[in-house]
CSV table of N, CA and C in Angstrom, one decimal:
chain,number,residue,atom,x,y,z
A,23,UNK,N,17.1,6.8,13.4
A,23,UNK,CA,18.6,7.0,13.3
A,23,UNK,C,19.2,6.0,12.4
A,24,UNK,N,20.0,6.4,11.5
A,24,UNK,CA,20.7,5.5,10.5
A,24,UNK,C,22.2,5.5,10.8
A,25,UNK,N,22.8,4.4,10.8
A,25,UNK,CA,24.2,4.2,11.1
A,25,UNK,C,24.8,3.6,9.8
A,26,UNK,N,25.9,4.2,9.3
A,26,UNK,CA,26.6,3.8,8.1
A,26,UNK,C,28.0,3.4,8.5
A,27,UNK,N,28.5,2.3,8.0
A,27,UNK,CA,29.9,1.9,8.3
A,27,UNK,C,30.5,1.4,7.0
A,28,UNK,N,31.6,2.1,6.6
A,28,UNK,CA,32.3,1.8,5.4
A,28,UNK,C,33.4,0.8,5.7
A,29,UNK,N,33.8,0.1,4.7
A,29,UNK,CA,34.9,-0.8,4.8
A,29,UNK,C,35.5,-1.1,3.4
A,30,UNK,N,36.6,-1.7,3.3
A,30,UNK,CA,37.2,-2.1,2.0
A,30,UNK,C,38.3,-1.2,1.4
A,31,UNK,N,38.6,-0.1,2.1
A,31,UNK,CA,39.6,0.7,1.6
A,31,UNK,C,41.0,0.0,1.7
A,32,UNK,N,42.0,0.6,1.1
A,32,UNK,CA,43.3,0.1,1.1
A,32,UNK,C,44.2,0.8,0.2
A,33,UNK,N,45.4,0.2,0.0
A,33,UNK,CA,46.4,0.8,-1.0
A,33,UNK,C,46.6,-0.2,-2.2
A,34,UNK,N,46.5,0.4,-3.3
A,34,UNK,CA,46.7,-0.4,-4.6
A,34,UNK,C,47.5,0.4,-5.5
A,35,UNK,N,48.0,-0.3,-6.5
A,35,UNK,CA,48.7,0.4,-7.6
A,35,UNK,C,47.8,0.9,-8.7
A,36,UNK,N,48.2,1.9,-9.4
A,36,UNK,CA,47.4,2.4,-10.5
A,36,UNK,C,47.0,1.2,-11.4
A,37,UNK,N,45.7,1.2,-11.8
A,37,UNK,CA,45.2,0.2,-12.7
A,37,UNK,C,44.5,-0.9,-11.9
A,38,UNK,N,44.7,-0.9,-10.6
A,38,UNK,CA,44.1,-1.9,-9.7
A,38,UNK,C,42.6,-1.7,-9.4
A,39,UNK,N,42.1,-2.5,-8.5
A,39,UNK,CA,40.7,-2.4,-8.2
A,39,UNK,C,40.5,-2.6,-6.7
A,40,UNK,N,39.4,-2.0,-6.2
A,40,UNK,CA,39.0,-2.1,-4.8
A,40,UNK,C,37.5,-2.2,-4.8
A,41,UNK,N,36.9,-2.8,-3.8
A,41,UNK,CA,35.5,-2.8,-3.6
A,41,UNK,C,35.2,-2.2,-2.2
A,42,UNK,N,34.5,-1.1,-2.1
A,42,UNK,CA,34.1,-0.5,-0.9
A,42,UNK,C,32.7,-1.0,-0.5
A,43,UNK,N,32.5,-1.2,0.8
A,43,UNK,CA,31.2,-1.6,1.3
A,43,UNK,C,30.7,-0.6,2.2
A,44,UNK,N,29.4,-0.4,2.2
A,44,UNK,CA,28.7,0.5,3.1
A,44,UNK,C,27.5,-0.3,3.8
A,45,UNK,N,27.7,-0.5,5.0
A,45,UNK,CA,26.6,-1.3,5.8
A,45,UNK,C,25.7,-0.3,6.5
A,46,UNK,N,24.4,-0.4,6.2
A,46,UNK,CA,23.4,0.5,6.8
A,46,UNK,C,22.6,-0.2,7.8
A,47,UNK,N,22.4,0.4,9.0
A,47,UNK,CA,21.6,-0.2,10.0
A,47,UNK,C,20.7,1.0,10.5
A,48,UNK,N,19.6,0.6,11.1
A,48,UNK,CA,18.6,1.6,11.5
A,48,UNK,C,17.7,2.0,10.4
A,49,UNK,N,16.4,2.0,10.6
A,49,UNK,CA,15.4,2.4,9.6
A,49,UNK,C,15.6,1.7,8.3
A,50,UNK,N,15.8,0.4,8.4
A,50,UNK,CA,16.2,-0.4,7.2
A,50,UNK,C,15.0,-0.7,6.4
A,51,UNK,N,13.8,-0.5,6.9
A,51,UNK,CA,12.6,-0.8,6.1
A,51,UNK,C,12.2,0.4,5.2
A,52,UNK,N,13.0,1.5,5.2
A,52,UNK,CA,12.7,2.6,4.4
A,52,UNK,C,13.8,2.7,3.3
A,53,UNK,N,13.4,3.1,2.2
A,53,UNK,CA,14.3,3.4,1.1
A,53,UNK,C,15.1,4.7,1.3
A,54,UNK,N,16.4,4.6,0.9
A,54,UNK,CA,17.2,5.8,1.1
A,54,UNK,C,18.0,6.0,-0.2
A,55,UNK,N,18.3,7.3,-0.4
A,55,UNK,CA,19.3,7.7,-1.4
A,55,UNK,C,20.7,7.5,-0.7
A,56,UNK,N,21.5,6.7,-1.3
A,56,UNK,CA,22.9,6.4,-0.8
A,56,UNK,C,23.9,7.1,-1.7
A,57,UNK,N,24.7,7.9,-1.2
A,57,UNK,CA,25.8,8.5,-2.0
A,57,UNK,C,27.1,8.1,-1.6
A,58,UNK,N,28.0,8.0,-2.5
A,58,UNK,CA,29.4,7.8,-2.3
A,58,UNK,C,30.2,9.1,-2.6
A,59,UNK,N,30.9,9.5,-1.6
A,59,UNK,CA,31.7,10.7,-1.7
A,59,UNK,C,33.2,10.5,-1.4
A,60,UNK,N,34.0,11.4,-1.8
A,60,UNK,CA,35.4,11.3,-1.5
A,60,UNK,C,36.0,12.7,-1.2
A,61,UNK,N,37.0,12.6,-0.4
A,61,UNK,CA,37.7,13.9,-0.1
A,61,UNK,C,39.1,13.7,0.0
A,62,UNK,N,39.9,14.4,-0.8
A,62,UNK,CA,41.3,14.3,-0.8
A,62,UNK,C,41.8,15.5,0.1
A,63,UNK,N,43.0,15.4,0.6
A,63,UNK,CA,43.6,16.5,1.4
A,63,UNK,C,43.6,17.8,0.7
A,64,UNK,N,43.0,18.8,1.3
A,64,UNK,CA,43.0,20.1,0.7
A,64,UNK,C,42.0,20.4,-0.3
A,65,UNK,N,41.1,19.4,-0.5
A,65,UNK,CA,40.1,19.5,-1.6
A,65,UNK,C,38.7,19.4,-0.9
A,66,UNK,N,37.7,19.8,-1.7
A,66,UNK,CA,36.4,19.7,-1.2
A,66,UNK,C,35.9,18.3,-1.4
A,67,UNK,N,34.9,18.0,-0.6
A,67,UNK,CA,34.3,16.6,-0.7
A,67,UNK,C,33.4,16.6,-2.0
A,68,UNK,N,33.6,15.6,-2.8
A,68,UNK,CA,32.9,15.5,-4.0
A,68,UNK,C,32.1,14.1,-4.1
A,69,UNK,N,31.0,14.2,-4.7
A,69,UNK,CA,30.2,13.0,-4.9
A,69,UNK,C,30.7,12.3,-6.2
A,70,UNK,N,30.8,10.9,-6.0
A,70,UNK,CA,31.2,10.1,-7.2
A,70,UNK,C,30.2,9.2,-7.7
A,71,UNK,N,29.3,8.7,-6.8
A,71,UNK,CA,28.2,7.8,-7.3
A,71,UNK,C,27.1,7.8,-6.3
A,72,UNK,N,25.9,7.5,-6.8
A,72,UNK,CA,24.7,7.5,-5.9
A,72,UNK,C,23.7,6.4,-6.4
A,73,UNK,N,23.0,5.9,-5.5
A,73,UNK,CA,22.0,4.9,-5.8
A,73,UNK,C,20.8,5.0,-4.9
A,74,UNK,N,19.6,4.8,-5.4
A,74,UNK,CA,18.4,4.9,-4.6
A,74,UNK,C,18.0,3.4,-4.3
A,75,UNK,N,17.9,3.1,-3.0
A,75,UNK,CA,17.7,1.7,-2.7
A,75,UNK,C,16.4,1.1,-3.1
A,76,UNK,N,15.5,2.0,-3.5
A,76,UNK,CA,14.2,1.6,-4.0
A,76,UNK,C,14.3,0.9,-5.3
A,77,UNK,N,14.6,1.6,-6.4
A,77,UNK,CA,14.7,0.9,-7.7
A,77,UNK,C,16.1,0.6,-8.1
A,78,UNK,N,17.1,1.0,-7.3
A,78,UNK,CA,18.4,0.5,-7.6
A,78,UNK,C,19.1,1.3,-8.7
A,79,UNK,N,18.6,2.4,-9.2
A,79,UNK,CA,19.2,3.1,-10.3
A,79,UNK,C,20.4,3.9,-9.8
A,80,UNK,N,21.5,3.8,-10.5
A,80,UNK,CA,22.8,4.4,-10.1
A,80,UNK,C,23.1,5.5,-11.1
A,81,UNK,N,23.8,6.5,-10.5
A,81,UNK,CA,24.3,7.6,-11.3
A,81,UNK,C,25.7,7.9,-10.9
A,82,UNK,N,26.5,8.4,-11.8
A,82,UNK,CA,27.9,8.6,-11.6
A,82,UNK,C,28.4,10.0,-12.0
A,83,UNK,N,29.5,10.4,-11.3
A,83,UNK,CA,30.2,11.6,-11.7
A,83,UNK,C,31.0,11.3,-12.9
A,84,UNK,N,31.2,12.3,-13.7
A,84,UNK,CA,32.0,12.1,-15.0
A,84,UNK,C,33.4,11.6,-14.7
A,85,UNK,N,33.9,11.9,-13.6
A,85,UNK,CA,35.3,11.6,-13.2
A,85,UNK,C,35.5,10.0,-13.0
A,86,UNK,N,34.4,9.3,-12.7
A,86,UNK,CA,34.5,7.9,-12.4
A,86,UNK,C,33.6,7.1,-13.4
A,87,UNK,N,32.9,7.7,-14.2
A,87,UNK,CA,32.0,7.0,-15.1
A,87,UNK,C,32.8,6.0,-16.0
A,88,UNK,N,32.3,4.7,-16.0
A,88,UNK,CA,32.9,3.7,-16.8
A,88,UNK,C,34.0,2.9,-16.0
A,89,UNK,N,34.4,3.4,-14.8
A,89,UNK,CA,35.4,2.8,-14.0
A,89,UNK,C,34.8,2.3,-12.6
A,90,UNK,N,33.8,3.1,-12.1
A,90,UNK,CA,33.2,2.7,-10.8
A,90,UNK,C,31.8,2.2,-11.1
A,91,UNK,N,31.4,1.3,-10.2
A,91,UNK,CA,30.0,0.7,-10.3
A,91,UNK,C,29.5,0.6,-8.9
A,92,UNK,N,28.3,1.2,-8.7
A,92,UNK,CA,27.7,1.1,-7.4
A,92,UNK,C,26.5,0.0,-7.5
A,93,UNK,N,26.4,-0.8,-6.5
A,93,UNK,CA,25.4,-1.8,-6.4
A,93,UNK,C,24.9,-2.0,-5.0
A,94,UNK,N,23.9,-2.8,-4.9
A,94,UNK,CA,23.4,-3.0,-3.5
A,94,UNK,C,22.9,-4.4,-3.3
A,95,UNK,N,22.9,-4.8,-2.1
A,95,UNK,CA,22.3,-6.1,-1.7
A,95,UNK,C,21.2,-5.7,-0.6
A,96,UNK,N,20.0,-5.6,-1.1
A,96,UNK,CA,18.9,-5.1,-0.2
A,96,UNK,C,18.7,-6.1,0.9
A,97,UNK,N,18.9,-7.4,0.7
A,97,UNK,CA,18.7,-8.3,1.8
A,97,UNK,C,19.6,-8.1,3.0
A,98,UNK,N,20.8,-7.5,2.7
A,98,UNK,CA,21.8,-7.3,3.7
A,98,UNK,C,21.9,-5.8,4.1
A,99,UNK,N,21.1,-4.9,3.4
A,99,UNK,CA,21.3,-3.5,3.6
A,99,UNK,C,22.7,-3.0,3.4
A,100,UNK,N,23.2,-3.5,2.3
A,100,UNK,CA,24.6,-3.2,1.9
A,100,UNK,C,24.6,-2.5,0.6
A,101,UNK,N,25.5,-1.5,0.5
A,101,UNK,CA,25.7,-0.8,-0.8
A,101,UNK,C,27.2,-0.9,-1.1
A,102,UNK,N,27.6,-1.2,-2.3
A,102,UNK,CA,29.0,-1.4,-2.7
A,102,UNK,C,29.4,-0.4,-3.7
A,103,UNK,N,30.7,-0.1,-3.7
A,103,UNK,CA,31.3,0.7,-4.8
A,103,UNK,C,32.5,-0.1,-5.3
A,104,UNK,N,32.3,-0.6,-6.5
A,104,UNK,CA,33.4,-1.3,-7.2
A,104,UNK,C,34.2,-0.3,-8.0
A,105,UNK,N,35.5,-0.3,-7.7
A,105,UNK,CA,36.3,0.7,-8.3
A,105,UNK,C,37.4,0.0,-9.1
A,106,UNK,N,37.4,0.2,-10.4
A,106,UNK,CA,38.3,-0.5,-11.3
A,106,UNK,C,39.2,0.6,-12.0
A,107,UNK,N,40.3,0.2,-12.6
A,107,UNK,CA,41.2,1.1,-13.3
A,107,UNK,C,41.5,2.3,-12.5
A,108,UNK,N,41.9,2.1,-11.2
A,108,UNK,CA,42.1,3.2,-10.3
A,108,UNK,C,43.3,4.0,-10.7
A,109,UNK,N,43.2,5.3,-10.4
A,109,UNK,CA,44.2,6.2,-10.8
A,109,UNK,C,44.7,6.9,-9.5
A,110,UNK,N,45.9,7.4,-9.6
A,110,UNK,CA,46.4,8.2,-8.4
A,110,UNK,C,45.5,9.3,-7.9
A,111,UNK,N,44.8,9.9,-8.8
A,111,UNK,CA,43.9,11.0,-8.5
A,111,UNK,C,42.6,10.5,-7.8
A,112,UNK,N,42.5,9.2,-7.7
A,112,UNK,CA,41.3,8.6,-7.0
A,112,UNK,C,41.7,8.5,-5.5
A,113,UNK,N,42.9,8.8,-5.1
A,113,UNK,CA,43.3,8.7,-3.7
A,113,UNK,C,42.5,9.7,-2.9
A,114,UNK,N,41.9,9.2,-1.9
A,114,UNK,CA,41.0,10.1,-1.0
A,114,UNK,C,40.4,9.2,0.1
A,115,UNK,N,39.8,9.9,1.1
A,115,UNK,CA,39.0,9.2,2.0
A,115,UNK,C,37.6,9.1,1.4
A,116,UNK,N,37.0,7.9,1.4
A,116,UNK,CA,35.7,7.7,0.8
A,116,UNK,C,34.7,7.5,1.9
A,117,UNK,N,33.6,8.1,1.6
A,117,UNK,CA,32.4,8.1,2.6
A,117,UNK,C,31.2,7.6,1.9
A,118,UNK,N,30.3,6.9,2.6
A,118,UNK,CA,29.0,6.8,2.1
A,118,UNK,C,28.1,7.6,3.0
A,119,UNK,N,27.0,8.1,2.4
A,119,UNK,CA,26.1,8.9,3.1
A,119,UNK,C,24.6,8.6,2.7
A,120,UNK,N,23.7,8.9,3.5
A,120,UNK,CA,22.3,8.6,3.2
A,120,UNK,C,21.3,9.7,3.5
A,121,UNK,N,20.2,9.7,2.8
A,121,UNK,CA,19.2,10.7,3.0
A,121,UNK,C,17.9,10.0,2.4
A,122,UNK,N,16.7,10.2,3.0
A,122,UNK,CA,15.5,9.5,2.4
A,122,UNK,C,15.2,9.8,1.0
A,123,UNK,N,15.4,11.1,0.6
A,123,UNK,CA,15.0,11.5,-0.8
A,123,UNK,C,15.8,12.7,-1.1
A,124,UNK,N,16.1,12.8,-2.4
A,124,UNK,CA,16.7,14.0,-2.9
A,124,UNK,C,16.2,14.3,-4.4
A,125,UNK,N,16.0,15.6,-4.7
A,125,UNK,CA,15.8,15.9,-6.1
A,125,UNK,C,17.0,15.7,-6.9
A,126,UNK,N,16.8,15.5,-8.2
A,126,UNK,CA,18.0,15.2,-9.1
A,126,UNK,C,19.1,16.2,-9.0
A,127,UNK,N,18.8,17.5,-9.0
A,127,UNK,CA,20.0,18.5,-8.9
A,127,UNK,C,20.8,18.4,-7.7
A,128,UNK,N,20.4,17.7,-6.6
A,128,UNK,CA,21.1,17.7,-5.4
A,128,UNK,C,21.8,16.3,-5.1
A,129,UNK,N,21.7,15.4,-6.0
A,129,UNK,CA,22.2,14.1,-5.8
A,129,UNK,C,23.7,14.0,-5.4
A,130,UNK,N,24.5,14.9,-5.9
A,130,UNK,CA,25.9,14.9,-5.6
A,130,UNK,C,26.3,16.0,-4.6
A,131,UNK,N,25.4,16.6,-3.9
A,131,UNK,CA,25.7,17.7,-3.0
A,131,UNK,C,25.9,17.1,-1.6
A,132,UNK,N,27.1,17.2,-1.1
A,132,UNK,CA,27.3,16.7,0.3
A,132,UNK,C,26.4,17.2,1.3
A,133,UNK,N,26.1,18.5,1.3
A,133,UNK,CA,25.3,19.1,2.3
A,133,UNK,C,23.8,18.6,2.3
A,134,UNK,N,23.4,17.9,1.2
A,134,UNK,CA,22.1,17.4,1.1
A,134,UNK,C,21.9,16.1,1.9
A,135,UNK,N,22.9,15.5,2.3
A,135,UNK,CA,22.8,14.1,2.9
A,135,UNK,C,22.8,14.3,4.5
A,136,UNK,N,22.0,13.5,5.1
A,136,UNK,CA,21.8,13.6,6.5
A,136,UNK,C,22.8,12.7,7.3
A,137,UNK,N,23.0,11.5,6.9
A,137,UNK,CA,23.8,10.5,7.7
A,137,UNK,C,25.1,10.2,6.9
A,138,UNK,N,26.1,10.0,7.7
A,138,UNK,CA,27.5,9.8,7.1
A,138,UNK,C,28.2,8.7,7.9
A,139,UNK,N,29.0,7.9,7.1
A,139,UNK,CA,29.9,7.0,7.8
A,139,UNK,C,31.1,7.6,8.2
A,140,UNK,N,32.0,6.9,8.7
A,140,UNK,CA,33.3,7.4,9.3
A,140,UNK,C,34.4,7.5,8.2
A,141,UNK,N,34.1,6.8,7.1
A,141,UNK,CA,35.1,6.9,5.9
A,141,UNK,C,36.1,5.8,5.9
A,142,UNK,N,36.6,5.5,4.7
A,142,UNK,CA,37.6,4.5,4.5
A,142,UNK,C,38.6,5.0,3.5
A,143,UNK,N,39.9,4.9,3.8
A,143,UNK,CA,40.9,5.5,3.0
A,143,UNK,C,41.3,4.6,1.8
A,144,UNK,N,41.4,5.3,0.6
A,144,UNK,CA,41.8,4.6,-0.6
A,144,UNK,C,43.1,5.4,-1.1
A,145,UNK,N,44.1,4.6,-1.3
A,145,UNK,CA,45.4,5.2,-1.7
A,145,UNK,C,45.8,4.5,-3.0
A,146,UNK,N,46.0,5.2,-4.1
A,146,UNK,CA,46.5,4.6,-5.3
A,146,UNK,C,47.8,5.2,-5.7
A,147,UNK,N,48.8,4.3,-5.8
A,147,UNK,CA,50.1,4.7,-6.1
A,147,UNK,C,50.4,4.5,-7.6
A,148,UNK,N,51.3,5.4,-8.1
A,148,UNK,CA,51.6,5.3,-9.6
A,148,UNK,C,52.7,4.3,-9.8
């Protein structure tokens, strides 16, 4: 069983930055695909970034490429999402999710992930 806990959300003005954290416990000796997702009211959940804890390679959705950076601290079983140049349209509940392995076409598919955190709210005002 894997437990994920997000933190770091908050309210910022457009152009500001936030760093979200995802703490993973349980089955920590195994590598996982960690995804960052967000869901705004009335919208579907969308993937924004993903990293495989094995080799640490990150991939990004076009909507956040160049502004968001995902990283990890393997010694602490932590994954981070650094969000810069935030826009009002980035406002959403942000979740981290985990699954042992995913093929490339499924990396941003919410239904492909097994474990989910409770989410942390990010609000960007104009």
